[in-house]
mmCIF file of C-alpha atoms in Angstrom:
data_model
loop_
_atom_site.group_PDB
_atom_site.id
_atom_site.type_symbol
_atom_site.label_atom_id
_atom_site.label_comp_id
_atom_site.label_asym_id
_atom_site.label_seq_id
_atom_site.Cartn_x
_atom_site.Cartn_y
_atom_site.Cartn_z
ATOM 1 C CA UNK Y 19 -55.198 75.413 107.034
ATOM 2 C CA UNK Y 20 -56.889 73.181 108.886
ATOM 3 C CA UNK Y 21 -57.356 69.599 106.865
ATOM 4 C CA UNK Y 22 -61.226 68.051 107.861
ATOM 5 C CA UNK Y 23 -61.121 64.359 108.973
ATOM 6 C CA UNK Y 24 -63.437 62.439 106.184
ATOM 7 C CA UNK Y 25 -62.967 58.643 107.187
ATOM 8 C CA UNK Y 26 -66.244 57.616 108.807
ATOM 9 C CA UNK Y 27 -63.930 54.624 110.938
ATOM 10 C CA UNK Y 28 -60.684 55.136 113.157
ATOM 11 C CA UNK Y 29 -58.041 53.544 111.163
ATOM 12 C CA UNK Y 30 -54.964 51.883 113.437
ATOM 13 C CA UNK Y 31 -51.315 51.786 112.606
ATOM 14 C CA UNK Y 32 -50.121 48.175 111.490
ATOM 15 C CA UNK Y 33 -46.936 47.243 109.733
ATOM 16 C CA UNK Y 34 -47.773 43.434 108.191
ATOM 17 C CA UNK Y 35 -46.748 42.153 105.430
ATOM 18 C CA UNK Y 36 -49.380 40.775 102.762
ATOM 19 C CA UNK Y 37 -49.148 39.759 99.173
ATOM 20 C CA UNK Y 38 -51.517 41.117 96.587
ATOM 21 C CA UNK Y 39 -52.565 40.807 93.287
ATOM 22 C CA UNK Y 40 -54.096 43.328 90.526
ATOM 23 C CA UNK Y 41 -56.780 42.256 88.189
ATOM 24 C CA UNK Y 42 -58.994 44.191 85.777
ATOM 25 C CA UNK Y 43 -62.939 44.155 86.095
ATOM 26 C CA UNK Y 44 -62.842 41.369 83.791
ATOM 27 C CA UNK Y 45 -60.489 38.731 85.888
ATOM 28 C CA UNK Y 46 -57.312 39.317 83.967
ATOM 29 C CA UNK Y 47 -54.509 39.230 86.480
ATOM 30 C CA UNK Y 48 -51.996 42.360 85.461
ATOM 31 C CA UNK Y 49 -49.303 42.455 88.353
ATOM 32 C CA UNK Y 50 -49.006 41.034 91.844
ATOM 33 C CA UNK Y 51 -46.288 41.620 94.261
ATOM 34 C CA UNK Y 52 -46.135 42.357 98.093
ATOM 35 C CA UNK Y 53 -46.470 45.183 100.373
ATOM 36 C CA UNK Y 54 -47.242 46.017 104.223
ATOM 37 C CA UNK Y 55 -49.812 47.807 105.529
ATOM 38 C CA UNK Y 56 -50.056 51.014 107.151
ATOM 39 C CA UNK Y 57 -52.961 51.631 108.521
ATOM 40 C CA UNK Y 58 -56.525 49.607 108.634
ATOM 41 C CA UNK Y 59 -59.915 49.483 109.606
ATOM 42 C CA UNK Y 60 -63.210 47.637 108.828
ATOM 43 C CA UNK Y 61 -63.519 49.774 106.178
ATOM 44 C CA UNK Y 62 -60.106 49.112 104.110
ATOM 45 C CA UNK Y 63 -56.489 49.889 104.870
ATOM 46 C CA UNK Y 64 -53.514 51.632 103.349
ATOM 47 C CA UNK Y 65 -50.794 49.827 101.092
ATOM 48 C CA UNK Y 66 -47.447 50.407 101.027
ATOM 49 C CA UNK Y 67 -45.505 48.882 98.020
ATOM 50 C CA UNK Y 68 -42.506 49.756 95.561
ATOM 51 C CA UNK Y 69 -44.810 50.047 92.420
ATOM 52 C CA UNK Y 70 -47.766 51.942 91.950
ATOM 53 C CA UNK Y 71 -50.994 50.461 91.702
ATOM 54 C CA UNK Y 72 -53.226 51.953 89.838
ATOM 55 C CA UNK Y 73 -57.149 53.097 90.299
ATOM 56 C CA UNK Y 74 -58.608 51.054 87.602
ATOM 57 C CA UNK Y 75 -57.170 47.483 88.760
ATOM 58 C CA UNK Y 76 -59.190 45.941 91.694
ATOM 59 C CA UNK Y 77 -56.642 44.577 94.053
ATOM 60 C CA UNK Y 78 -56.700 40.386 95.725
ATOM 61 C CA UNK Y 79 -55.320 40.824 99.198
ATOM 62 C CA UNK Y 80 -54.019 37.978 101.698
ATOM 63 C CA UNK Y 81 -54.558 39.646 104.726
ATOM 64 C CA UNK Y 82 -53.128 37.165 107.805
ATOM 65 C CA UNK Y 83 -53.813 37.313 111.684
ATOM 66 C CA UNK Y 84 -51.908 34.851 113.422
ATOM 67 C CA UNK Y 85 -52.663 31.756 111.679
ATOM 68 C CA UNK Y 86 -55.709 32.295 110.061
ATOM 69 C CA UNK Y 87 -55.396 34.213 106.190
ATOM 70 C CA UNK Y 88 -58.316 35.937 104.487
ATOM 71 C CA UNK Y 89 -58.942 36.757 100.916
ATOM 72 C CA UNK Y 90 -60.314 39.905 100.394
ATOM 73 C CA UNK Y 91 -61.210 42.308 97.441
ATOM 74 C CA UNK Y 92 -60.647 45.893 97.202
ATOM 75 C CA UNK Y 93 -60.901 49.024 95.166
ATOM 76 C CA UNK Y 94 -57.469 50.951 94.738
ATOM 77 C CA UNK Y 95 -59.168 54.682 95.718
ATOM 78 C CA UNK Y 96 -55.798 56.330 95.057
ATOM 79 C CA UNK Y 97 -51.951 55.836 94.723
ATOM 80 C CA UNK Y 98 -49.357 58.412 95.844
ATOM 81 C CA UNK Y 99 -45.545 58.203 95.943
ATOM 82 C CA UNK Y 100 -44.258 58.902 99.827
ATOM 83 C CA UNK Y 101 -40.901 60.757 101.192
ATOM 84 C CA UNK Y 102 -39.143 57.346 100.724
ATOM 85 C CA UNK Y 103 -39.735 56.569 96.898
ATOM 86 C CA UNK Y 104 -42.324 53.768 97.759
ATOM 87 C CA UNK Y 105 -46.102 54.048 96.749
ATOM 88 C CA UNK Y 106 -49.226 54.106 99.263
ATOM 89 C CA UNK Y 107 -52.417 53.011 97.901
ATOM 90 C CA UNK Y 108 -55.839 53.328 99.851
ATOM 91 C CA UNK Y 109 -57.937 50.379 99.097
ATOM 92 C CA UNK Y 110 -61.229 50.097 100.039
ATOM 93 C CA UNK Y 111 -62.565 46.182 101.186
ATOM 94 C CA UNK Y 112 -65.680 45.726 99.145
ATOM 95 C CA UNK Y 113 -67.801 42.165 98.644
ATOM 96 C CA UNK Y 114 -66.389 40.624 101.539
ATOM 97 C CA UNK Y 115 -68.082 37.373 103.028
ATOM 98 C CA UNK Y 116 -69.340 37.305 106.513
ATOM 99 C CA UNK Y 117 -66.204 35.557 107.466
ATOM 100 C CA UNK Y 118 -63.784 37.594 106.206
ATOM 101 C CA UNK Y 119 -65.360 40.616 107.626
ATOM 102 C CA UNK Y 120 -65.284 39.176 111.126
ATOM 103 C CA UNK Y 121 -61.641 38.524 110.806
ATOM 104 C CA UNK Y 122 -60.804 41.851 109.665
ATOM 105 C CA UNK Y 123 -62.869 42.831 112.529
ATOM 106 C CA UNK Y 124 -60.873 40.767 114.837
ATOM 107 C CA UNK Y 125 -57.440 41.919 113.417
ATOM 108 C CA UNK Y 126 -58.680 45.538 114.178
ATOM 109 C CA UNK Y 127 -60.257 45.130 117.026
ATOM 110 C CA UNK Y 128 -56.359 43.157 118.387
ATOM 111 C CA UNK Y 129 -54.425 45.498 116.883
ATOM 112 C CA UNK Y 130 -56.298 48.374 118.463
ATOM 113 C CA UNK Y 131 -55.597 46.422 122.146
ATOM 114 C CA UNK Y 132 -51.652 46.057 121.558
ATOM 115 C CA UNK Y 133 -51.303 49.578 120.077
ATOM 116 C CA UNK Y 134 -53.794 51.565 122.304
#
C-alpha cells in the first residue's frame, strides 16, 4: 500500500535536546520534563520523550540554536509509543511571534545545510 505524503513542509532530521512543559487551555501547568527532537520544520516538529503527552495539553517548548533559545507554543496533534518504549508526539508551533518564527526558520534552514 502505498502511504500519501500529507505534510505541506519538508521536515529535517535533528536530534536536540529541549525541555518542555504541558499546560491545559486554562494555564495550569500538568507535567514538564525533557525530550529531543526528531524531526522539524517551520511548521512544528516531532518529540521524542519517555512519557506520553497527551492531545488535550498544549505543550511550552525551549527550542535552542547555538546560543540563542526560543519559547514556543504548540498543539500535541498525536502521541504514539515507538520500537524502543519511548513516546513521539507531533506538535504543531502555533501563536508564535515574529521572532521566534525567524529562529525556527534559521534552525531549519542550518540544519537543512549540515544534513543535506
Amino acid at each position: 500500500m502505498i502511504k500519501n505524503e500529507q505534510r505541506q513542509q519538508q521536515r529535517y532530521e535533528s536530534i536536540q535536546l529541549l525541555s518542555y512543559v504541558c499546560i491545559d487551555e486554562e494555564g495550569k501547568e500538568w507535567k514538564q520534563g525533557m525530550g529531543r527532537t526528531l524531526n522539524i520544520n517551520e511548521i512544528g516538529l516531532k518529540l521524542e520523550t519517555h512519557e506520553p503527552i497527551e492531545t488535550q495539553y498544549i505543550v511550552l517548548l525551549a527550542v535552542g540554536l547555538e546560543d540563542e533559545v526560543v519559547d514556543v507554543k504548540g498543539r500535541v496533534i498525536y502521541c504514539n509509543r515507538n520500537e524502543m518504549a519511548r513516546f513521539e508526539s507531533g506538535v504543531e508551533f502555533y501563536d508564535l511571534d515574529p521572532g521566534s518564527r525567524e529562529i525556527i526558520t534559521r534552525f531549519v534552514r542550518e540544519f537543512n545545510k549540515q544534513y543535506s
